[in-house]
Amino acid sequence: MKQIIGILIFLVTGLLLSFYIGFHFNSKEQDLAFDDEQSGIRKQIVIKFSHVVAENTPKGLAAQKFADLVDQKSNHRVKVEVFPNGSLYSDKEELEALKDGRVQMIAPATSKLGGVSSKWQVLDLPFAFPTETAINDGLNGDIGKSLLGSLYSQKIKGLGFWVNGLKQITNKSHAVIQPNDFKGEKFRIMSSNVLKKQFELLGGQSKPMDFNETYRNLESGNVSGEENTISNIYSKKYYRVQDYMTISNHGFLGYAILMNEDYWHSLPAKVRLIIQDSINETVKWNQDHYQSMNKEQLNLIKKESNIQIHELTSKEKIEWIEKLNPIYKQYEPIAGRKLISEIRNIQRKYEKQLFR
């Protein structure tokens, strides 16, 4: 009997010891699964992401999707706090706030980066990208790589691009169809020398203005019109204070996703991997969805307002292109011959789609 009891005690002790060793080993494995070589990952990392557009726009939706992906991929250990609508910093403030480390991420319109590197001005050239497909082709290729690489000297990490789409013209006093229709009109623009020169060539005036100041300036008549994508015209309700819209597709509007480089390098390697992976996923998602969003919101503008809409014909587009073509020669020494050549190659590749 004593022998049987002894055997039972031995077996129970062995089972308990095996359970303890197995549990201890698995716990260590789970701790290391995300932690890798860094111990600081156990404390939640919070990344402030400031942008100036509405949440129901291509950029707004992409920013929130990015935040959700980072949360999911990090098992809730990295939190991206998104501050839309300029609630944290305005157009004018966000780039300096990034450099100073007051915010860790921003996604400014590419037009805002001409002052950081002159190369970025190439994206403001009229009809730089003839179609939406051309946009994705250019930004995913050498043009995008060259532009993001130009930010290194400014201690800014370029992570990728989100696209809003092609720009249209709205105006209060009359329809803008031929280049001569710009004469005597003042348009709100983003701060960009290329955009300013573009309106000068068309015979109009321009006034640089923060995105979130535009509606009240249109309403008051301080400016008579503006250029923007359909989603921005819809989300900011510009169509309520404008009587005419021209579907011109004359310019590109997109955003560079940026992080303070010192902050980027301070993050654990595994967190950097999660952030870049999440950016890549949202870039693909954005490129698959921004076109349908602009089409949907154009239909909503038609339903919700009496704004008169004119789509440029092929002949009318040629008139605009010929009027604006001299700007390419002027900006070749500034943006660089190589980038201008790459833009021209994209234009030739998609020329037939532009005039279909």
mmCIF file of C-alpha atoms in Angstrom:
data_model
loop_
_atom_site.group_PDB
_atom_site.id
_atom_site.type_symbol
_atom_site.label_atom_id
_atom_site.label_comp_id
_atom_site.label_asym_id
_atom_site.label_seq_id
_atom_site.Cartn_x
_atom_site.Cartn_y
_atom_site.Cartn_z
ATOM 1 C CA MET A 1 0.000 0.000 0.000
ATOM 2 C CA LYS A 2 2.809 2.376 0.961
ATOM 3 C CA GLN A 3 4.491 1.570 -2.352
ATOM 4 C CA ILE A 4 1.319 2.529 -4.301
ATOM 5 C CA ILE A 5 0.952 5.811 -2.362
ATOM 6 C CA GLY A 6 4.608 6.625 -3.053
ATOM 7 C CA ILE A 7 4.140 6.045 -6.776
ATOM 8 C CA LEU A 8 1.045 8.320 -6.823
ATOM 9 C CA ILE A 9 2.898 11.101 -4.988
ATOM 10 C CA PHE A 10 5.780 10.810 -7.490
ATOM 11 C CA LEU A 11 3.421 11.033 -10.461
ATOM 12 C CA VAL A 12 1.479 14.033 -9.080
ATOM 13 C CA THR A 13 4.707 15.876 -8.243
ATOM 14 C CA GLY A 14 6.017 15.208 -11.748
ATOM 15 C CA LEU A 15 2.851 16.503 -13.362
ATOM 16 C CA LEU A 16 2.891 19.696 -11.276
ATOM 17 C CA LEU A 17 6.556 20.284 -12.083
ATOM 18 C CA SER A 18 5.942 19.754 -15.824
ATOM 19 C CA PHE A 19 3.003 22.151 -15.764
ATOM 20 C CA TYR A 20 5.084 24.816 -14.017
ATOM 21 C CA ILE A 21 8.022 24.483 -16.423
ATOM 22 C CA GLY A 22 5.740 24.489 -19.475
ATOM 23 C CA PHE A 23 3.762 27.505 -18.266
ATOM 24 C CA HIS A 24 6.940 29.405 -17.388
ATOM 25 C CA PHE A 25 8.514 28.652 -20.786
ATOM 26 C CA ASN A 26 5.362 29.654 -22.710
ATOM 27 C CA SER A 27 5.071 32.882 -20.731
ATOM 28 C CA LYS A 28 8.618 33.763 -21.707
ATOM 29 C CA GLU A 29 7.824 32.975 -25.341
ATOM 30 C CA GLN A 30 4.742 35.229 -25.261
ATOM 31 C CA ASP A 31 6.724 38.069 -23.689
ATOM 32 C CA LEU A 32 9.297 37.813 -26.454
ATOM 33 C CA ALA A 33 6.815 37.428 -29.290
ATOM 34 C CA PHE A 34 6.286 41.169 -29.640
ATOM 35 C CA ASP A 35 9.038 42.504 -27.422
ATOM 36 C CA ASP A 36 11.955 41.241 -29.538
ATOM 37 C CA GLU A 37 15.141 42.997 -28.342
ATOM 38 C CA GLN A 38 13.429 45.970 -26.729
ATOM 39 C CA SER A 39 12.025 46.137 -23.227
ATOM 40 C CA GLY A 40 10.294 49.512 -23.598
ATOM 41 C CA ILE A 41 7.592 48.031 -25.809
ATOM 42 C CA ARG A 42 5.664 46.872 -22.740
ATOM 43 C CA LYS A 43 4.746 50.514 -22.147
ATOM 44 C CA GLN A 44 2.196 51.839 -24.653
ATOM 45 C CA ILE A 45 3.641 54.140 -27.315
ATOM 46 C CA VAL A 46 1.398 57.066 -28.309
ATOM 47 C CA ILE A 47 1.929 58.779 -31.683
ATOM 48 C CA LYS A 48 0.185 62.094 -32.363
ATOM 49 C CA PHE A 49 -0.932 62.415 -35.999
ATOM 50 C CA SER A 50 -2.174 65.865 -37.066
ATOM 51 C CA HIS A 51 -3.908 66.703 -40.343
ATOM 52 C CA VAL A 52 -6.197 69.486 -41.584
ATOM 53 C CA VAL A 53 -8.972 67.842 -43.615
ATOM 54 C CA ALA A 54 -12.282 66.262 -42.642
ATOM 55 C CA GLU A 55 -12.571 62.666 -41.524
ATOM 56 C CA ASN A 56 -14.813 61.693 -44.468
ATOM 57 C CA THR A 57 -12.168 62.461 -47.117
ATOM 58 C CA PRO A 58 -9.558 60.144 -48.684
ATOM 59 C CA LYS A 59 -6.867 61.425 -46.307
ATOM 60 C CA GLY A 60 -9.131 61.426 -43.262
ATOM 61 C CA LEU A 61 -10.251 57.856 -43.863
ATOM 62 C CA ALA A 62 -6.732 56.647 -44.659
ATOM 63 C CA ALA A 63 -5.365 58.215 -41.464
ATOM 64 C CA GLN A 64 -7.969 56.447 -39.331
ATOM 65 C CA LYS A 65 -7.406 53.146 -41.138
ATOM 66 C CA PHE A 66 -3.672 53.518 -40.518
ATOM 67 C CA ALA A 67 -4.316 54.101 -36.800
ATOM 68 C CA ASP A 68 -6.547 51.023 -36.613
ATOM 69 C CA LEU A 69 -3.966 48.849 -38.389
ATOM 70 C CA VAL A 70 -1.146 49.946 -36.066
ATOM 71 C CA ASP A 71 -3.340 49.219 -33.050
ATOM 72 C CA GLN A 72 -4.199 45.771 -34.385
ATOM 73 C CA LYS A 73 -0.695 44.797 -35.539
ATOM 74 C CA SER A 74 0.908 45.942 -32.257
ATOM 75 C CA ASN A 75 -1.675 44.184 -30.090
ATOM 76 C CA HIS A 76 -2.772 47.616 -28.718
ATOM 77 C CA ARG A 77 0.769 48.522 -27.613
ATOM 78 C CA VAL A 78 1.141 51.359 -30.132
ATOM 79 C CA LYS A 79 -1.625 53.952 -30.303
ATOM 80 C CA VAL A 80 -1.923 56.517 -33.094
ATOM 81 C CA GLU A 81 -4.031 59.492 -31.983
ATOM 82 C CA VAL A 82 -5.468 61.194 -35.081
ATOM 83 C CA PHE A 83 -6.317 64.910 -34.877
ATOM 84 C CA PRO A 84 -8.308 65.900 -38.031
ATOM 85 C CA ASN A 85 -9.674 69.246 -39.276
ATOM 86 C CA GLY A 86 -6.682 71.267 -38.082
ATOM 87 C CA SER A 87 -7.781 70.665 -34.481
ATOM 88 C CA LEU A 88 -4.156 70.409 -33.331
ATOM 89 C CA TYR A 89 -2.167 72.424 -35.894
ATOM 90 C CA SER A 90 -3.111 74.465 -38.963
ATOM 91 C CA ASP A 91 -1.681 74.235 -42.488
ATOM 92 C CA LYS A 92 0.928 76.846 -41.611
ATOM 93 C CA GLU A 93 1.890 75.309 -38.261
ATOM 94 C CA GLU A 94 2.047 71.551 -38.805
ATOM 95 C CA LEU A 95 5.418 71.260 -40.568
ATOM 96 C CA GLU A 96 7.247 73.274 -37.905
ATOM 97 C CA ALA A 97 5.411 71.324 -35.205
ATOM 98 C CA LEU A 98 6.741 68.116 -36.763
ATOM 99 C CA LYS A 99 10.310 69.408 -36.928
ATOM 100 C CA ASP A 100 10.128 70.619 -33.318
ATOM 101 C CA GLY A 101 8.795 67.286 -32.100
ATOM 102 C CA ARG A 102 5.482 68.714 -30.859
ATOM 103 C CA VAL A 103 3.732 66.180 -33.080
ATOM 104 C CA GLN A 104 5.125 62.927 -34.426
ATOM 105 C CA MET A 105 3.258 62.544 -37.743
ATOM 106 C CA ILE A 106 1.593 64.784 -40.322
ATOM 107 C CA ALA A 107 0.318 64.319 -43.886
ATOM 108 C CA PRO A 108 0.550 67.740 -45.571
ATOM 109 C CA ALA A 109 -0.471 68.408 -49.144
ATOM 110 C CA THR A 110 2.576 67.918 -51.362
ATOM 111 C CA SER A 111 2.329 71.597 -52.390
ATOM 112 C CA LYS A 112 3.458 72.549 -48.864
ATOM 113 C CA LEU A 113 6.797 70.807 -49.327
ATOM 114 C CA GLY A 114 8.165 73.041 -52.100
ATOM 115 C CA GLY A 115 9.870 75.094 -49.388
ATOM 116 C CA VAL A 116 11.538 71.992 -47.941
ATOM 117 C CA SER A 117 12.873 70.746 -51.285
ATOM 118 C CA SER A 118 12.353 72.444 -54.646
ATOM 119 C CA LYS A 119 11.829 69.019 -56.241
ATOM 120 C CA TRP A 120 8.340 68.850 -54.771
ATOM 121 C CA GLN A 121 7.169 71.713 -56.980
ATOM 122 C CA VAL A 122 7.026 69.265 -59.885
ATOM 123 C CA LEU A 123 3.755 67.834 -58.525
ATOM 124 C CA ASP A 124 2.074 71.262 -58.791
ATOM 125 C CA LEU A 125 2.748 71.587 -62.512
ATOM 126 C CA PRO A 126 -0.500 71.777 -64.516
ATOM 127 C CA PHE A 127 -1.699 68.428 -65.888
ATOM 128 C CA ALA A 128 1.373 66.773 -64.317
ATOM 129 C CA PHE A 129 -0.648 63.562 -64.031
ATOM 130 C CA PRO A 130 -3.213 63.236 -66.849
ATOM 131 C CA THR A 131 -5.311 60.554 -65.102
ATOM 132 C CA GLU A 132 -5.789 58.832 -61.761
ATOM 133 C CA THR A 133 -3.922 55.777 -63.053
ATOM 134 C CA ALA A 134 -1.008 58.040 -63.964
ATOM 135 C CA ILE A 135 -0.937 59.387 -60.398
ATOM 136 C CA ASN A 136 -0.539 55.917 -58.908
ATOM 137 C CA ASP A 137 2.084 54.996 -61.521
ATOM 138 C CA GLY A 138 4.180 58.094 -60.825
ATOM 139 C CA LEU A 139 4.032 58.030 -57.034
ATOM 140 C CA ASN A 140 4.696 54.299 -56.786
ATOM 141 C CA GLY A 141 7.737 54.638 -59.055
ATOM 142 C CA ASP A 142 10.868 56.757 -59.403
ATOM 143 C CA ILE A 143 9.071 60.095 -58.979
ATOM 144 C CA GLY A 144 7.751 59.141 -55.546
ATOM 145 C CA LYS A 145 11.067 57.645 -54.404
ATOM 146 C CA SER A 146 13.014 60.725 -55.484
ATOM 147 C CA LEU A 147 10.665 63.092 -53.666
ATOM 148 C CA LEU A 148 10.595 61.148 -50.392
ATOM 149 C CA GLY A 149 14.378 60.789 -50.511
ATOM 150 C CA SER A 150 14.784 64.567 -50.780
ATOM 151 C CA LEU A 151 13.450 64.976 -47.225
ATOM 152 C CA TYR A 152 16.308 63.159 -45.462
ATOM 153 C CA SER A 153 18.468 66.284 -45.220
ATOM 154 C CA GLN A 154 15.660 68.024 -43.327
ATOM 155 C CA LYS A 155 15.412 65.296 -40.661
ATOM 156 C CA ILE A 156 12.018 64.213 -41.999
ATOM 157 C CA LYS A 157 11.145 60.579 -42.654
ATOM 158 C CA GLY A 158 8.940 60.175 -45.737
ATOM 159 C CA LEU A 159 6.778 57.078 -45.356
ATOM 160 C CA GLY A 160 4.570 57.208 -48.465
ATOM 161 C CA PHE A 161 1.759 59.023 -50.257
ATOM 162 C CA TRP A 162 -2.003 59.188 -49.953
ATOM 163 C CA VAL A 163 -3.942 60.561 -52.925
ATOM 164 C CA ASN A 164 -7.003 62.794 -52.900
ATOM 165 C CA GLY A 165 -7.299 63.000 -56.683
ATOM 166 C CA LEU A 166 -7.386 65.548 -59.481
ATOM 167 C CA LYS A 167 -8.410 69.167 -58.913
ATOM 168 C CA GLN A 168 -11.394 71.047 -60.294
ATOM 169 C CA ILE A 169 -12.222 74.769 -60.464
ATOM 170 C CA THR A 170 -15.144 76.420 -58.656
ATOM 171 C CA ASN A 171 -16.203 80.051 -59.035
ATOM 172 C CA LYS A 172 -18.955 82.387 -57.906
ATOM 173 C CA SER A 173 -19.431 84.911 -60.719
ATOM 174 C CA HIS A 174 -19.303 82.863 -63.927
ATOM 175 C CA ALA A 175 -18.326 79.539 -65.453
ATOM 176 C CA VAL A 176 -14.608 79.020 -66.083
ATOM 177 C CA ILE A 177 -14.251 77.179 -69.383
ATOM 178 C CA GLN A 178 -11.700 78.977 -71.578
ATOM 179 C CA PRO A 179 -8.430 80.397 -70.216
ATOM 180 C CA ASN A 180 -9.797 83.939 -70.706
ATOM 181 C CA ASP A 181 -12.500 83.180 -68.121
ATOM 182 C CA PHE A 182 -9.877 83.474 -65.358
ATOM 183 C CA LYS A 183 -9.303 87.188 -66.034
ATOM 184 C CA GLY A 184 -10.409 89.479 -63.238
ATOM 185 C CA GLU A 185 -11.093 86.578 -60.837
ATOM 186 C CA LYS A 186 -9.280 85.865 -57.572
ATOM 187 C CA PHE A 187 -8.775 82.231 -56.523
ATOM 188 C CA ARG A 188 -7.746 80.687 -53.245
ATOM 189 C CA ILE A 189 -4.649 78.509 -53.644
ATOM 190 C CA MET A 190 -2.302 76.591 -51.394
ATOM 191 C CA SER A 191 0.997 78.312 -50.751
ATOM 192 C CA SER A 192 2.949 77.346 -53.876
ATOM 193 C CA ASN A 193 4.933 79.419 -56.347
ATOM 194 C CA VAL A 194 3.974 77.047 -59.154
ATOM 195 C CA LEU A 195 0.251 77.446 -58.433
ATOM 196 C CA LYS A 196 0.649 81.211 -58.246
ATOM 197 C CA LYS A 197 2.408 81.244 -61.619
ATOM 198 C CA GLN A 198 -0.284 78.982 -63.071
ATOM 199 C CA PHE A 199 -3.049 81.473 -62.301
ATOM 200 C CA GLU A 200 -0.929 84.362 -63.585
ATOM 201 C CA LEU A 201 -0.519 82.588 -66.941
ATOM 202 C CA LEU A 202 -4.291 82.118 -67.074
ATOM 203 C CA GLY A 203 -4.817 85.824 -66.427
ATOM 204 C CA GLY A 204 -6.297 85.455 -62.941
ATOM 205 C CA GLN A 205 -5.205 86.415 -59.445
ATOM 206 C CA SER A 206 -4.461 84.064 -56.569
ATOM 207 C CA LYS A 207 -4.393 84.277 -52.804
ATOM 208 C CA PRO A 208 -2.622 81.662 -50.629
ATOM 209 C CA MET A 209 -4.889 80.636 -47.778
ATOM 210 C CA ASP A 210 -5.192 77.960 -45.095
ATOM 211 C CA PHE A 211 -7.569 75.165 -46.022
ATOM 212 C CA ASN A 212 -9.852 75.753 -43.040
ATOM 213 C CA GLU A 213 -10.108 79.494 -43.753
ATOM 214 C CA THR A 214 -11.335 78.978 -47.311
ATOM 215 C CA TYR A 215 -15.086 78.595 -46.778
ATOM 216 C CA ARG A 216 -15.594 81.916 -44.991
ATOM 217 C CA ASN A 217 -13.441 83.737 -47.577
ATOM 218 C CA LEU A 218 -15.530 82.264 -50.397
ATOM 219 C CA GLU A 219 -18.706 83.153 -48.533
ATOM 220 C CA SER A 220 -17.596 86.743 -47.893
ATOM 221 C CA GLY A 221 -16.393 87.256 -51.474
ATOM 222 C CA ASN A 222 -12.801 87.874 -50.405
ATOM 223 C CA VAL A 223 -11.960 85.340 -53.124
ATOM 224 C CA SER A 224 -14.293 84.450 -55.979
ATOM 225 C CA GLY A 225 -13.198 80.850 -56.482
ATOM 226 C CA GLU A 226 -10.823 78.036 -55.632
ATOM 227 C CA GLU A 227 -9.296 74.820 -56.974
ATOM 228 C CA ASN A 228 -9.781 71.523 -55.190
ATOM 229 C CA THR A 229 -10.750 67.888 -55.423
ATOM 230 C CA ILE A 230 -14.385 66.808 -55.384
ATOM 231 C CA SER A 231 -14.080 65.246 -51.916
ATOM 232 C CA ASN A 232 -12.732 68.494 -50.412
ATOM 233 C CA ILE A 233 -15.350 70.595 -52.225
ATOM 234 C CA TYR A 234 -18.018 68.298 -50.800
ATOM 235 C CA SER A 235 -16.701 67.798 -47.254
ATOM 236 C CA LYS A 236 -16.100 71.534 -46.734
ATOM 237 C CA LYS A 237 -19.393 72.486 -48.436
ATOM 238 C CA TYR A 238 -17.750 74.893 -50.891
ATOM 239 C CA TYR A 239 -20.498 74.066 -53.386
ATOM 240 C CA ARG A 240 -22.930 75.952 -51.139
ATOM 241 C CA VAL A 241 -21.109 79.260 -51.682
ATOM 242 C CA GLN A 242 -20.064 78.714 -55.326
ATOM 243 C CA ASP A 243 -22.342 78.745 -58.382
ATOM 244 C CA TYR A 244 -20.097 77.133 -60.989
ATOM 245 C CA MET A 245 -17.780 74.143 -61.101
ATOM 246 C CA THR A 246 -15.527 73.041 -63.953
ATOM 247 C CA ILE A 247 -14.394 69.421 -64.114
ATOM 248 C CA SER A 248 -10.940 70.286 -65.419
ATOM 249 C CA ASN A 249 -8.667 67.670 -63.812
ATOM 250 C CA HIS A 250 -5.922 70.250 -64.287
ATOM 251 C CA GLY A 251 -3.869 69.537 -61.182
ATOM 252 C CA PHE A 252 -2.915 66.920 -58.618
ATOM 253 C CA LEU A 253 -3.712 66.905 -54.914
ATOM 254 C CA GLY A 254 -2.069 64.353 -52.682
ATOM 255 C CA TYR A 255 -0.355 64.074 -49.329
ATOM 256 C CA ALA A 256 3.068 63.001 -48.120
ATOM 257 C CA ILE A 257 2.966 60.909 -44.945
ATOM 258 C CA LEU A 258 5.763 62.245 -42.764
ATOM 259 C CA MET A 259 7.322 61.475 -39.399
ATOM 260 C CA ASN A 260 9.910 63.316 -37.358
ATOM 261 C CA GLU A 261 13.103 61.390 -38.260
ATOM 262 C CA ASP A 262 14.647 61.543 -34.786
ATOM 263 C CA TYR A 263 11.430 60.143 -33.354
ATOM 264 C CA TRP A 264 11.361 57.451 -36.064
ATOM 265 C CA HIS A 265 14.844 56.253 -35.097
ATOM 266 C CA SER A 266 13.952 56.338 -31.385
ATOM 267 C CA LEU A 267 11.267 53.698 -31.930
ATOM 268 C CA PRO A 268 12.040 50.002 -31.483
ATOM 269 C CA ALA A 269 12.802 48.231 -34.762
ATOM 270 C CA LYS A 270 9.662 46.127 -34.541
ATOM 271 C CA VAL A 271 7.472 49.210 -34.106
ATOM 272 C CA ARG A 272 9.062 50.851 -37.169
ATOM 273 C CA LEU A 273 8.278 47.695 -39.111
ATOM 274 C CA ILE A 274 4.633 47.771 -37.983
ATOM 275 C CA ILE A 275 4.281 51.456 -38.896
ATOM 276 C CA GLN A 276 5.759 51.045 -42.378
ATOM 277 C CA ASP A 277 3.712 47.900 -43.009
ATOM 278 C CA SER A 278 0.535 49.743 -41.969
ATOM 279 C CA ILE A 279 1.440 52.707 -44.193
ATOM 280 C CA ASN A 280 1.973 50.409 -47.179
ATOM 281 C CA GLU A 281 -1.399 48.775 -46.586
ATOM 282 C CA THR A 282 -3.235 52.105 -46.356
ATOM 283 C CA VAL A 283 -1.438 53.423 -49.474
ATOM 284 C CA LYS A 284 -2.808 50.467 -51.430
ATOM 285 C CA TRP A 285 -6.269 50.895 -49.876
ATOM 286 C CA ASN A 286 -6.280 54.632 -50.627
ATOM 287 C CA GLN A 287 -5.276 54.118 -54.259
ATOM 288 C CA ASP A 288 -8.082 51.587 -54.660
ATOM 289 C CA HIS A 289 -10.776 53.864 -53.172
ATOM 290 C CA TYR A 290 -10.172 57.593 -53.694
ATOM 291 C CA GLN A 291 -11.570 57.609 -57.242
ATOM 292 C CA SER A 292 -14.876 56.017 -56.260
ATOM 293 C CA MET A 293 -15.181 58.412 -53.316
ATOM 294 C CA ASN A 294 -14.795 61.466 -55.577
ATOM 295 C CA LYS A 295 -17.374 60.072 -58.022
ATOM 296 C CA GLU A 296 -19.827 59.348 -55.237
ATOM 297 C CA GLN A 297 -19.454 62.808 -53.726
ATOM 298 C CA LEU A 298 -19.823 64.499 -57.113
ATOM 299 C CA ASN A 299 -23.234 62.823 -57.355
ATOM 300 C CA LEU A 300 -24.074 64.097 -53.858
ATOM 301 C CA ILE A 301 -23.100 67.653 -54.867
ATOM 302 C CA LYS A 302 -25.467 67.394 -57.842
ATOM 303 C CA LYS A 303 -28.292 66.170 -55.590
ATOM 304 C CA GLU A 304 -27.745 68.691 -52.797
ATOM 305 C CA SER A 305 -27.187 71.878 -54.817
ATOM 306 C CA ASN A 306 -27.956 73.764 -58.004
ATOM 307 C CA ILE A 307 -24.306 74.409 -58.816
ATOM 308 C CA GLN A 308 -23.741 74.447 -62.587
ATOM 309 C CA ILE A 309 -21.150 71.852 -63.648
ATOM 310 C CA HIS A 310 -19.205 71.862 -66.906
ATOM 311 C CA GLU A 311 -16.732 69.133 -67.926
ATOM 312 C CA LEU A 312 -13.946 70.317 -70.193
ATOM 313 C CA THR A 313 -13.962 68.864 -73.700
ATOM 314 C CA SER A 314 -10.754 67.581 -75.296
ATOM 315 C CA LYS A 315 -10.528 70.805 -77.330
ATOM 316 C CA GLU A 316 -10.920 72.943 -74.204
ATOM 317 C CA LYS A 317 -8.272 70.915 -72.351
ATOM 318 C CA ILE A 318 -5.818 71.523 -75.199
ATOM 319 C CA GLU A 319 -6.426 75.284 -74.859
ATOM 320 C CA TRP A 320 -5.580 75.112 -71.140
ATOM 321 C CA ILE A 321 -2.504 72.933 -71.725
ATOM 322 C CA GLU A 322 -1.115 75.237 -74.427
ATOM 323 C CA LYS A 323 -1.673 78.302 -72.261
ATOM 324 C CA LEU A 324 0.066 76.695 -69.275
ATOM 325 C CA ASN A 325 2.868 74.871 -71.068
ATOM 326 C CA PRO A 326 5.522 77.640 -70.637
ATOM 327 C CA ILE A 327 5.596 76.955 -66.893
ATOM 328 C CA TYR A 328 7.407 73.656 -67.499
ATOM 329 C CA LYS A 329 10.392 75.379 -69.058
ATOM 330 C CA GLN A 330 10.499 77.941 -66.272
ATOM 331 C CA TYR A 331 10.575 75.330 -63.508
ATOM 332 C CA GLU A 332 12.954 72.850 -65.104
ATOM 333 C CA PRO A 333 16.042 74.443 -63.424
ATOM 334 C CA ILE A 334 14.185 74.525 -60.085
ATOM 335 C CA ALA A 335 12.560 71.102 -59.911
ATOM 336 C CA GLY A 336 15.338 69.429 -61.905
ATOM 337 C CA ARG A 337 15.546 68.216 -65.483
ATOM 338 C CA LYS A 338 15.365 64.535 -64.454
ATOM 339 C CA LEU A 339 12.075 64.911 -62.592
ATOM 340 C CA ILE A 340 10.525 67.032 -65.336
ATOM 341 C CA SER A 341 11.554 64.358 -67.840
ATOM 342 C CA GLU A 342 9.910 61.639 -65.715
ATOM 343 C CA ILE A 343 6.702 63.682 -65.521
ATOM 344 C CA ARG A 344 6.748 64.132 -69.314
ATOM 345 C CA ASN A 345 7.172 60.360 -69.742
ATOM 346 C CA ILE A 346 4.110 59.741 -67.569
ATOM 347 C CA GLN A 347 2.120 62.283 -69.592
ATOM 348 C CA ARG A 348 3.030 60.625 -72.885
ATOM 349 C CA LYS A 349 2.159 57.203 -71.494
ATOM 350 C CA TYR A 350 -1.385 58.294 -70.526
ATOM 351 C CA GLU A 351 -2.017 60.951 -73.190
ATOM 352 C CA LYS A 352 -4.784 58.988 -74.912
ATOM 353 C CA GLN A 353 -6.715 58.656 -71.634
ATOM 354 C CA LEU A 354 -6.510 62.414 -71.093
ATOM 355 C CA PHE A 355 -8.339 63.178 -74.343
ATOM 356 C CA ARG A 356 -10.781 60.294 -74.430
#
